[in-house]
Coordinates of C-alpha atoms and ligand atoms in Angstrom, one line a residue:
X18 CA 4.8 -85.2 -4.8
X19 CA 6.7 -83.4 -2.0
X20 CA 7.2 -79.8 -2.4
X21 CA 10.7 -79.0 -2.9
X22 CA 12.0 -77.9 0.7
X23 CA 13.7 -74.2 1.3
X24 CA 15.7 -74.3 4.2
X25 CA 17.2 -71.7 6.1
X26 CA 19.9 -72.7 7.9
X27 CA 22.9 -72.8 6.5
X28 CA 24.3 -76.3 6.5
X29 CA 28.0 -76.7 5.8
X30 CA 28.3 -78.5 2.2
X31 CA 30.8 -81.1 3.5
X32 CA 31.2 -83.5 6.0
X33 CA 34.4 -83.8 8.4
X34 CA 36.9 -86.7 8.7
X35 CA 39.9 -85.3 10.5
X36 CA 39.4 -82.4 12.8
X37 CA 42.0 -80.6 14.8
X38 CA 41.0 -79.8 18.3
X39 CA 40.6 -75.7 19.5
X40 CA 41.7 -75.3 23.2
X41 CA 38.8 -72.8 25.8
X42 CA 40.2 -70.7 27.8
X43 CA 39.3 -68.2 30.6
X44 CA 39.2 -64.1 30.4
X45 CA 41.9 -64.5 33.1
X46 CA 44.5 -66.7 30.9
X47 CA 43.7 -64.8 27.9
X48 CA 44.4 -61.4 30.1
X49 CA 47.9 -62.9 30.7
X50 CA 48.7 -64.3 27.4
X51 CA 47.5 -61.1 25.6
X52 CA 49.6 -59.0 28.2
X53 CA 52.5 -61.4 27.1
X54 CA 52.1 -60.3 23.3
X55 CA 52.5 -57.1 24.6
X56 CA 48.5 -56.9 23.8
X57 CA 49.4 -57.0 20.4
X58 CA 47.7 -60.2 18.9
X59 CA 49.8 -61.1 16.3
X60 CA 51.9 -62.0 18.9
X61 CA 49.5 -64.6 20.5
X62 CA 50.6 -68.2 20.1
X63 CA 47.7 -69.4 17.7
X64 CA 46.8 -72.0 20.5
X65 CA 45.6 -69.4 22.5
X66 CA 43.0 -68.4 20.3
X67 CA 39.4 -70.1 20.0
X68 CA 38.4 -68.7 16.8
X69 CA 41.2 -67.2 14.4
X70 CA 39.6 -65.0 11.9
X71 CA 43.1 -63.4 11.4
X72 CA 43.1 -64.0 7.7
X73 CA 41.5 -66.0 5.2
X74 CA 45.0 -66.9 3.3
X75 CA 46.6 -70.0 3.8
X76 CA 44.0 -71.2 6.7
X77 CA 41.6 -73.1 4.5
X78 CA 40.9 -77.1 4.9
X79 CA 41.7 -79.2 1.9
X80 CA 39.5 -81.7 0.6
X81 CA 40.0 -85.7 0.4
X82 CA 40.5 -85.3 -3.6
X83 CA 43.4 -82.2 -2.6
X84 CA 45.0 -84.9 -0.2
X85 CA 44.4 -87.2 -2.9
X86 CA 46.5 -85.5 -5.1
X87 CA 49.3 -84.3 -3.1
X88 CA 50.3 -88.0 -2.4
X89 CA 50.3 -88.7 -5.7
X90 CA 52.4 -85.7 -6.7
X91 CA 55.3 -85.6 -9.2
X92 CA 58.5 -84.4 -7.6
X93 CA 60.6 -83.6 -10.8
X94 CA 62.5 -81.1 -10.6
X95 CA 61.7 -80.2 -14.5
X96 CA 58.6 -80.8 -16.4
X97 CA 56.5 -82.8 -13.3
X98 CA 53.2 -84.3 -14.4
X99 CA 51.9 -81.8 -11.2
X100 CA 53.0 -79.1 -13.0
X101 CA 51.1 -79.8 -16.1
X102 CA 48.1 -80.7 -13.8
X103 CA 48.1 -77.1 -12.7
X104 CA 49.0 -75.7 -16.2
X105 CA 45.8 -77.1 -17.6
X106 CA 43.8 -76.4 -14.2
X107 CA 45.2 -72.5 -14.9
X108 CA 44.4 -72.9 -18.2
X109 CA 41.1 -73.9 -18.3
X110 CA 39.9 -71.1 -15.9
X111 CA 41.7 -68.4 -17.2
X112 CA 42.5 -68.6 -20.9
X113 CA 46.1 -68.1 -19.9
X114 CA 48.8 -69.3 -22.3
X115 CA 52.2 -68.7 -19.7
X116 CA 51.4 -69.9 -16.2
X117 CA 54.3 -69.5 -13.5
X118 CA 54.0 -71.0 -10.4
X119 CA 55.4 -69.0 -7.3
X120 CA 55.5 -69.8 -3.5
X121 CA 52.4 -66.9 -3.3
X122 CA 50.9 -64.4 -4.6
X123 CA 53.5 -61.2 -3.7
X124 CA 56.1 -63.5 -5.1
X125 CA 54.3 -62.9 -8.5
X126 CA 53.8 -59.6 -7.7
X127 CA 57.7 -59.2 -7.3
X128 CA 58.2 -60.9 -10.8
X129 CA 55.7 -59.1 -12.6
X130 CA 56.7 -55.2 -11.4
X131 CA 60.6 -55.7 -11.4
X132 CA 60.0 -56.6 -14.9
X133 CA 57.6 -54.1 -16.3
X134 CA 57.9 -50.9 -13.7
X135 CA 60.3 -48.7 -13.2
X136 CA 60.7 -44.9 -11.7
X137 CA 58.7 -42.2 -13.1
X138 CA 56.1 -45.4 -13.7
X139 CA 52.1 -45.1 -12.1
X140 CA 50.1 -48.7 -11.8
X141 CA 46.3 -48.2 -11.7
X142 CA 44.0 -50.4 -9.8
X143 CA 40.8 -50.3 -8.2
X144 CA 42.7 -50.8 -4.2
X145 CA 46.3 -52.1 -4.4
X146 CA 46.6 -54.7 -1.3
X147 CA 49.1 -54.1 1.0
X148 CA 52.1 -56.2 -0.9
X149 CA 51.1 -55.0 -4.3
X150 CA 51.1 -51.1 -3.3
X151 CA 55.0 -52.5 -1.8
X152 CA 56.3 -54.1 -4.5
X153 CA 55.0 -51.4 -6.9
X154 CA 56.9 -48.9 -4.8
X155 CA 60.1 -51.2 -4.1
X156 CA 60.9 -50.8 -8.3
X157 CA 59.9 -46.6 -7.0
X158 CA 56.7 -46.4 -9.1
X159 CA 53.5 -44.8 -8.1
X160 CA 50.7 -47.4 -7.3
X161 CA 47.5 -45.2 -7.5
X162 CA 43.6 -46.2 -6.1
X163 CA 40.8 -45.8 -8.2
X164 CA 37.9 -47.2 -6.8
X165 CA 34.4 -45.7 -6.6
X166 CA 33.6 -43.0 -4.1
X167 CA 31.1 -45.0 -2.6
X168 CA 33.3 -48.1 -2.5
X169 CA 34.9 -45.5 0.9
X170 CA 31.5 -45.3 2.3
X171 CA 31.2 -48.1 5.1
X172 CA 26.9 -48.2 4.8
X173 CA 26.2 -47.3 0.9
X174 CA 24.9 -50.4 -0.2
X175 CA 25.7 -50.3 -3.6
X176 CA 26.2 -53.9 -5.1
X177 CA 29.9 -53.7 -6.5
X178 CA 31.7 -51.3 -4.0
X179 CA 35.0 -53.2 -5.7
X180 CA 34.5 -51.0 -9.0
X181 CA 36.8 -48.9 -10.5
X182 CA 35.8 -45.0 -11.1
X183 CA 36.0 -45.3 -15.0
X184 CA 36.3 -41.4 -15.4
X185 CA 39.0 -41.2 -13.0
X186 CA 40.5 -44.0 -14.8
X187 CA 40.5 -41.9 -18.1
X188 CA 41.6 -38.8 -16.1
X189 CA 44.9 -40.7 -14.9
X190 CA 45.5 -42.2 -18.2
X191 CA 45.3 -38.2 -20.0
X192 CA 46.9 -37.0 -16.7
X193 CA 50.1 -39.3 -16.5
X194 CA 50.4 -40.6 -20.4
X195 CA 49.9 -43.8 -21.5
X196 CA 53.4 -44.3 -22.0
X197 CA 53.8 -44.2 -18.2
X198 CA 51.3 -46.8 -17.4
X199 CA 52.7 -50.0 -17.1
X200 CA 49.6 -51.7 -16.4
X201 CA 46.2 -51.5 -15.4
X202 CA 45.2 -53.8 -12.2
X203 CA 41.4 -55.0 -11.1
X204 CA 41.9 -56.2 -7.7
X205 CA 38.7 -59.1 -7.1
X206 CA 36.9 -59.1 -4.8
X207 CA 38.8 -55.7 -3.4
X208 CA 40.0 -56.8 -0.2
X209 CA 41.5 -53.8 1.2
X210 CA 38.1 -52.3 0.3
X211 CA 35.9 -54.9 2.8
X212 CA 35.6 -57.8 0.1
X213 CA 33.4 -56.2 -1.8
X214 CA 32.9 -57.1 -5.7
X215 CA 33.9 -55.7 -8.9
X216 CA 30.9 -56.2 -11.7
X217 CA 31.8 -57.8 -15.1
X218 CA 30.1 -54.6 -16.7
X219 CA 32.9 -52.8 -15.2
X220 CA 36.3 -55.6 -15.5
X221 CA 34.9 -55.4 -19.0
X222 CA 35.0 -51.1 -19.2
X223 CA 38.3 -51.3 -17.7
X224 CA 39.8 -53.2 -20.0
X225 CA 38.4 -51.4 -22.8
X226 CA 40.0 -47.9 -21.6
X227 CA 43.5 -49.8 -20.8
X228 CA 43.4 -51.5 -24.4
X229 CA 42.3 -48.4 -26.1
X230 CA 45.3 -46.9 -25.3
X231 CA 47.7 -49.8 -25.4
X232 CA 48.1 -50.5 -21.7
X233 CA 48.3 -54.2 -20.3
X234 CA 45.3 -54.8 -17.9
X235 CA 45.5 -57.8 -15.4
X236 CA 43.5 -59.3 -12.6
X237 CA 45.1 -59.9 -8.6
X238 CA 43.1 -62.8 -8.8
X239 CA 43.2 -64.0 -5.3
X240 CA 39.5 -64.3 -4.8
X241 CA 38.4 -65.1 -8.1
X242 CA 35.5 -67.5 -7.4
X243 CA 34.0 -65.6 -4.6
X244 CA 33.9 -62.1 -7.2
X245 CA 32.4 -64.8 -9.8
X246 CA 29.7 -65.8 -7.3
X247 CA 28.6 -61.9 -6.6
X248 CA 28.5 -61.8 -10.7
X249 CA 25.8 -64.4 -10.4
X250 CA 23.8 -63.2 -7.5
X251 CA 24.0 -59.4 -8.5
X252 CA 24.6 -58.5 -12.1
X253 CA 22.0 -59.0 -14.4
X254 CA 22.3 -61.5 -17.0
X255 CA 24.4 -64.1 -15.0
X256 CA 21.6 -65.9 -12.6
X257 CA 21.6 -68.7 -14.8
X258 CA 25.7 -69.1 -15.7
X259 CA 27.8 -71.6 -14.0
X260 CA 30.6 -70.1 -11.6
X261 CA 33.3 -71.1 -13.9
X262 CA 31.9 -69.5 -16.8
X263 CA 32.0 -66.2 -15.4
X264 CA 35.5 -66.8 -14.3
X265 CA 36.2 -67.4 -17.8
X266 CA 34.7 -64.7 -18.5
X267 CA 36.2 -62.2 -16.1
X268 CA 39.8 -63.6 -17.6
X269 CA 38.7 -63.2 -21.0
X270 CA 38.8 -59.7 -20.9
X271 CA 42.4 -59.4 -18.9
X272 CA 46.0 -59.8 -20.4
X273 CA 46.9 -61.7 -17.3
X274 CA 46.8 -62.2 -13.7
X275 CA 48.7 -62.4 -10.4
X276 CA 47.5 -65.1 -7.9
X277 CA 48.1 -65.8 -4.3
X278 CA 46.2 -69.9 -4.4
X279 CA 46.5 -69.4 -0.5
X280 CA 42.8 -67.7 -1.0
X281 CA 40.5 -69.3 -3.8
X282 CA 43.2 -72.0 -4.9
X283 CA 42.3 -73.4 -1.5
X284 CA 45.5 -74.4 -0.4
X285 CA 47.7 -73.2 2.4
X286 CA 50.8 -72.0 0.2
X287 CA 51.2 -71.1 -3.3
X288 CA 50.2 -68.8 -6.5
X289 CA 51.1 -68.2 -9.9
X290 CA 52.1 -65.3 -12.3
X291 CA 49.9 -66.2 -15.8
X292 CA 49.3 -63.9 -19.1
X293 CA 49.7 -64.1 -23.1
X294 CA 52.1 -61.9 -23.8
X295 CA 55.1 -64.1 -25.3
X296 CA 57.9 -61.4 -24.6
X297 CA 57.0 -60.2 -21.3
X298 CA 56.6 -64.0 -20.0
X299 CA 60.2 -64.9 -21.4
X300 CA 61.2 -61.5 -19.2
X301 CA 59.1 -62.8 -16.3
X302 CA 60.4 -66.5 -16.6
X303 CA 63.9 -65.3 -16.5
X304 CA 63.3 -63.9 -13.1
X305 CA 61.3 -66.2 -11.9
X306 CA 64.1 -69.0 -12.2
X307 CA 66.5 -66.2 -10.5
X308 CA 63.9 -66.2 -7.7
X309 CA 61.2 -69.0 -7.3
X310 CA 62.4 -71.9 -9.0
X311 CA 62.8 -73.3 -12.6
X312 CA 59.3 -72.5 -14.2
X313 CA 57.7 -75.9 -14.1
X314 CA 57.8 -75.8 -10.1
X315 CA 58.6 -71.9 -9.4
X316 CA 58.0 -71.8 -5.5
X317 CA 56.3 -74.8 -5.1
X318 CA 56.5 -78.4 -4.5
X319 CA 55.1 -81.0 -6.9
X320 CA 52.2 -82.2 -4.3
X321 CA 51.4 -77.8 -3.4
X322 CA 50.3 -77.9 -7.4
X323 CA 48.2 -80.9 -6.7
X324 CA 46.5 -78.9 -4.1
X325 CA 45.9 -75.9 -6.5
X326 CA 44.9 -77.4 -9.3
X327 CA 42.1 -79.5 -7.5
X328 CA 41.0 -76.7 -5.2
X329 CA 40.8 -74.1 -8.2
X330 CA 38.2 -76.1 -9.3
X331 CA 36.9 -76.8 -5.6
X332 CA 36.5 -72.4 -5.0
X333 CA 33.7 -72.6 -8.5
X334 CA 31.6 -75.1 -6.7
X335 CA 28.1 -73.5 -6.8
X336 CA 27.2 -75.6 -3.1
X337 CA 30.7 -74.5 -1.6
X338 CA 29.7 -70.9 -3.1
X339 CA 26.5 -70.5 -1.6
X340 CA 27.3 -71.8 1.7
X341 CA 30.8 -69.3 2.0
X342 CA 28.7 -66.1 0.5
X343 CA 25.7 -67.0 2.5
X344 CA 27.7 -67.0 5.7
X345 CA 29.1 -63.6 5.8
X346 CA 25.7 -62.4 4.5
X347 CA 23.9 -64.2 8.0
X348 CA 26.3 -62.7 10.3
X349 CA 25.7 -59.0 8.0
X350 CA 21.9 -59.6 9.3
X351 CA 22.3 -60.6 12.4
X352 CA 24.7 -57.6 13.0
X353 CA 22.2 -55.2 11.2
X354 CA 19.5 -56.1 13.5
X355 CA 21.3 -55.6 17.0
X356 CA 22.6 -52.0 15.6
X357 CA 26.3 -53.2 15.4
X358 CA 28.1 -51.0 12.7
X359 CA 30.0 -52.7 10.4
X360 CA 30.9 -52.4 6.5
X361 CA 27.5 -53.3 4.5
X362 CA 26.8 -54.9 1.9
X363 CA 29.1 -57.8 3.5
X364 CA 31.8 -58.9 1.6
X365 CA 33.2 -62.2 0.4
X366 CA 36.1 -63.4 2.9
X367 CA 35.6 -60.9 5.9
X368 CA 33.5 -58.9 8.4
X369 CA 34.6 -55.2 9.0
X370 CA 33.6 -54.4 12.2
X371 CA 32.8 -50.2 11.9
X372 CA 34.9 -49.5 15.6
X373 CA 35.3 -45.7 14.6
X374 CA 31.7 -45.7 15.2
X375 CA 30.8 -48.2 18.0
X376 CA 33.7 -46.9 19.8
X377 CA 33.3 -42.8 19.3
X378 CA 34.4 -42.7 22.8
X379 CA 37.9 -43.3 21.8
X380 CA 39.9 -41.2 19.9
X381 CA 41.3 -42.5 16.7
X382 CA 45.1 -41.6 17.8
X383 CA 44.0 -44.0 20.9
X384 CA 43.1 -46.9 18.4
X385 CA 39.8 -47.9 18.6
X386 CA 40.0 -50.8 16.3
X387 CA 42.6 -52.0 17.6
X388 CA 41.0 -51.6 21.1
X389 CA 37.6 -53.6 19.8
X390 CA 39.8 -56.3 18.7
X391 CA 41.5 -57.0 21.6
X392 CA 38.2 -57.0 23.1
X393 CA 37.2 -59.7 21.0
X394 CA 40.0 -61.5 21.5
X395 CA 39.7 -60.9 26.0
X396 CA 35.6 -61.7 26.2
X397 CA 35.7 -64.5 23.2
X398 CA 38.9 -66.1 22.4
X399 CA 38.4 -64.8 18.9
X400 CA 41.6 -63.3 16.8
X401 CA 40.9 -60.3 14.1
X402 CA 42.9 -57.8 12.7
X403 CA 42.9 -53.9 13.3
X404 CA 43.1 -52.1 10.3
X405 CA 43.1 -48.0 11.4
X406 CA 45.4 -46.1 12.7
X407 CA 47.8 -48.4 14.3
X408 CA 47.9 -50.0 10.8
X409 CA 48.5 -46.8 8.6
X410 CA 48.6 -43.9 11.2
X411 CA 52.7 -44.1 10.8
X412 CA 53.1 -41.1 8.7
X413 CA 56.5 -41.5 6.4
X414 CA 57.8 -38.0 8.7
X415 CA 57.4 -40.2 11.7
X416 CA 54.5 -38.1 12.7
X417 CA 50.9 -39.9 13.3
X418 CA 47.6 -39.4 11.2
X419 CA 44.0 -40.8 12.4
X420 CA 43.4 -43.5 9.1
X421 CA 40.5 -43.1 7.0
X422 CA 38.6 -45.7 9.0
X423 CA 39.1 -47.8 12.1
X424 CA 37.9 -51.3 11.0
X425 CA 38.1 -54.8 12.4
X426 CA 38.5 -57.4 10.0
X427 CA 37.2 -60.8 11.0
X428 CA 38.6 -63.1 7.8
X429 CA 36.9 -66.3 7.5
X430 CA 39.4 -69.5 6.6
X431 CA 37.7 -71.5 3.8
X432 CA 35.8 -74.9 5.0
X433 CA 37.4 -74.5 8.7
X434 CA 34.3 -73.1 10.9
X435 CA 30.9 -74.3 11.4
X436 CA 28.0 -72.6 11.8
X437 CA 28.0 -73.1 15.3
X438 CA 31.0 -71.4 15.5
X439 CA 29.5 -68.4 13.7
X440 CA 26.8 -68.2 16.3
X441 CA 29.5 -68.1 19.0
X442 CA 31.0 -65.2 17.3
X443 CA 28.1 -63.5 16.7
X444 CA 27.7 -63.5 20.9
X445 CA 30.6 -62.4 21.2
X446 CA 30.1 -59.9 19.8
X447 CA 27.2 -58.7 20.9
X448 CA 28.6 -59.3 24.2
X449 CA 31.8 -56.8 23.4
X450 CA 29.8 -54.4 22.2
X451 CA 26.6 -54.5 25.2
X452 CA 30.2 -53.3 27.0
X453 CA 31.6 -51.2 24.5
X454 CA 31.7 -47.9 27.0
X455 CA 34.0 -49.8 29.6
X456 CA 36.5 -50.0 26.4
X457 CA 39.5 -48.0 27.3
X458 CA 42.3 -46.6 24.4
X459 CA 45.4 -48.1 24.1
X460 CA 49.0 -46.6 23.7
X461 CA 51.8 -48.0 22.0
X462 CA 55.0 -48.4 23.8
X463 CA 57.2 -50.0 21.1
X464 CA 57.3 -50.1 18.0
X465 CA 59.4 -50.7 14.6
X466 CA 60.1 -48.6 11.6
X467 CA 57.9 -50.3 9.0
X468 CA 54.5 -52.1 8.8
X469 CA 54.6 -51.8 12.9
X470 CA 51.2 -53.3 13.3
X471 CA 52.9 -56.7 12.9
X472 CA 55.3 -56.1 15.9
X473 CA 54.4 -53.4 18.0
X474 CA 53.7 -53.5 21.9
X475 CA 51.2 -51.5 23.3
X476 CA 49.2 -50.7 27.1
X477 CA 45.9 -50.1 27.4
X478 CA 45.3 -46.8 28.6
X479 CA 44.0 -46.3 33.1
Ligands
F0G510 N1 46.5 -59.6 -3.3 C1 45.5 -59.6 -2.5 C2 44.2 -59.0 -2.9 C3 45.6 -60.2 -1.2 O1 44.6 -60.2 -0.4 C4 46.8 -60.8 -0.8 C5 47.0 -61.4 0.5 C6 47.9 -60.8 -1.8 C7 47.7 -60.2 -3.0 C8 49.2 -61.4 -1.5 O2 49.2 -62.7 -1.5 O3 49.8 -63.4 0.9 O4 49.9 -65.0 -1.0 O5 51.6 -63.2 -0.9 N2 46.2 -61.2 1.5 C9 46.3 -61.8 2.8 C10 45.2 -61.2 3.7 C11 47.6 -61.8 3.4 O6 45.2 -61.5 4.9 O7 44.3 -60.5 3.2 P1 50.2 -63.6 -0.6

């Protein structure tokens, strides 16, 4: 007998039959067409780009069986076999009794805090993303972060920088009242926190306090599978459980979730609003037909619930798993070794690139993040985001703050790069940052009231 081999490269669990061509270009035609987005590049036309890590959401490849479905999807406007195909997909993952499809995941956001917050209210979570912190504050409630000290520490290599600070959680709960708590919220993994994991030891504690005390504790689900996964690999007790029973674990212990599916429901649109409660879900339905859609299609077409319901299953795959995890932890390594700062342990969807660091040379009001990505984008064709101070510098008074970090976030679409591809990326960079002293500051020479990373123009500084 053979032994058993133990490869090490990484080989792509999947093999392509449509592929969509990606367009090389020069440093001199990306000069111009990044000086056309006003070096800003979500302005870019994506066919400019080479490699867009912009975001993981909505950028994934579906699989034969998603297409599969989708042409065999139920258009009825009421009670469509593709709803119930989701329903049950929902259900079986989560425990859920109420699922309510929505066209993505801040649409059940929206749903879920115009029914249950209100002013004077606080929500708790580990890291509120973006949209949830907005539509807690739309309803003009406090969304409060709890996570872990050392879940702020870019190189502390603790296992589940995602957890919550369970004493701080019990201070908020004496400090604002129980009665002003809407709802407890585990963000998994913690995106705006690098990806990084929440253990079931602690979804588990959380839930405990919130119950204790009569306060509704949910999951923003988004990357379910990929939290499941770091379960398996880092939490003792789980090496030998199957994906999707630690999903169904993880559930178990919550009241209800959000979802955007454009992350690990693997499709490029959609999400749900699910949960147990029967009286909240009437409130919640109510709005959602106002808003979405009647509830057996919400924001979605018949053949987008094919895709979710399908890909659900498709995120728990132990192969796919592997191969996704195992990816960002390579390029971790490879970074490691050539010095490159970035946020460690590596997460699930993304690479932080640590440019507060690599670029000390720049000061934070002269964005440095958003200086290394545009780098990026200049020496490789590839596309990440800045999160610093052009991101949250904007101070409410108009006047500017240095953010708490200056990150680059390469996000990783599911199933869509090779890894060739991350090999390229890794030159590049190494190549950026062999250069990273001839990096200049930038300024920004337009910009809008709100969220002005999206459309501001800027000029690299002489
Ligand atoms: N919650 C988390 C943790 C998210 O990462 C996102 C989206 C949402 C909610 C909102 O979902 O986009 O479907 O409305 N994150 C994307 C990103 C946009 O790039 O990280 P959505």
């Amino acid at each position: 007998m053979l032994q058993e081999l133990r490869p090490q490269t990484i080989i792509e669990p999947f093999r392509i039959r449509s592929v969509e061509p990606i367009r090389f270009t020069t440093v001199a035609e990306r000069e111009a067409a990044l000086r056309k987005a006003g070096y800003n590049p979500f302005l870019l036309h994506a066919g400019d780009v080479l490699i867009d890590l912009l975001t993981d959401s909505g950028t994934g490849a579906m699989s034969s069986q998603q297409w599969a479905g989708m042409i065999a999807s139920d258009e009825s406007y009421a009670g469509a076999s593709s709803f119930y195909r989701l329903e049950a997909a929902v259900q079986d993952i989560t425990g859920f009794r109420y699922v309510m499809p929505t066209h993505q995941g801040r649409a059940a956001e929206n749903i879920l805090f115009t029914t249950i917050a209100r002013p004077g209210h606080v929500v708790l979570n580990n890291t509120h993303f973006d949209t949830t912190r907005a539509h807690v504050e739309h309803v003009g409630a406090e969304a409060r972060d709890l996570v872990i000290p050392e879940g702020r520490q870019p190189r502390n290599l603790h296992p589940f920088k995602g957890n919550m600070d369970l004493d701080a959680l019990r201070a908020a709960i004496r400090e604002i009242g129980p009665e002003n708590i809407p709802l407890v919220m585990m963000t998994v993994t913690n995106n705006s926190g690098g990806g990084q994991p929440v253990s079931m030891a602690n979804i588990r504690a959380a839930s405990e306090i919130s119950h204790e005390h009569g306060i509704p504790f949910f999951l923003d689900a988004c990357r379910f599978a990929e939290n499941a996964w770091f379960i398996k690999l880092r939490e003792e007790g789980y090496a030998d459980r199957a994906p999707i029973d630690i999903a169904r674990e993880m559930f178990s212990y919550a009241d209800g979730c959000t979802m955007s599916a454009k992350k690990d429901g693997m499709a490029n649109i959609g999400g749900y609003l699910a949960m147990n409660d029967d009286d909240l879900a009437v409130r919640c339905q109510s709005l959602e037909i106002l808003t979405e859609g009647f509830p057996t299609y919400g924001g979605m077409a018949g053949y987008d619930m094919e895709a979710i319901a399908q890909g659900l299953y498709e995120a728990l795959d132990e192969g796919y798993l592997r191969y996704r995890i195992r990816s960002m932890a390579y390029i971790g390594e490879r970074l490691a070794a050539a010095g490159v700062p970035h946020v460690q342990p590596t997460g699930g969807h993304a690479i932080y690139l640590d440019a507060g660091e690599m670029l000390s040379h720049i000061s934070p009001l002269e964005y440095p993040a958003w200086s290394l990505a545009n780098a990026l984008y200049l020496l490789g064709g590839v596309r990440g985001v800045e999160i610093g101070s052009v991101m949250f510098g904007k101070q409410p008074d108009g006047s500017e703050k240095p953010a708490a970090m200056e990150l680059v976030r390469l996000a990783f679409p599911r199933r869509v790069y090779t890894q060739s591809h991350v090999d390229y990326l890794l030159e590049v960079i190494l190549g950026v940052y062999a250069q990273r002293e001839a990096l200049r500051g930038y300024r920004i020479v337009q910009q809008g009231p709100v969220l002005r990373h999206f459309t501001a123009r800027l000029e690299p500084l002489a």
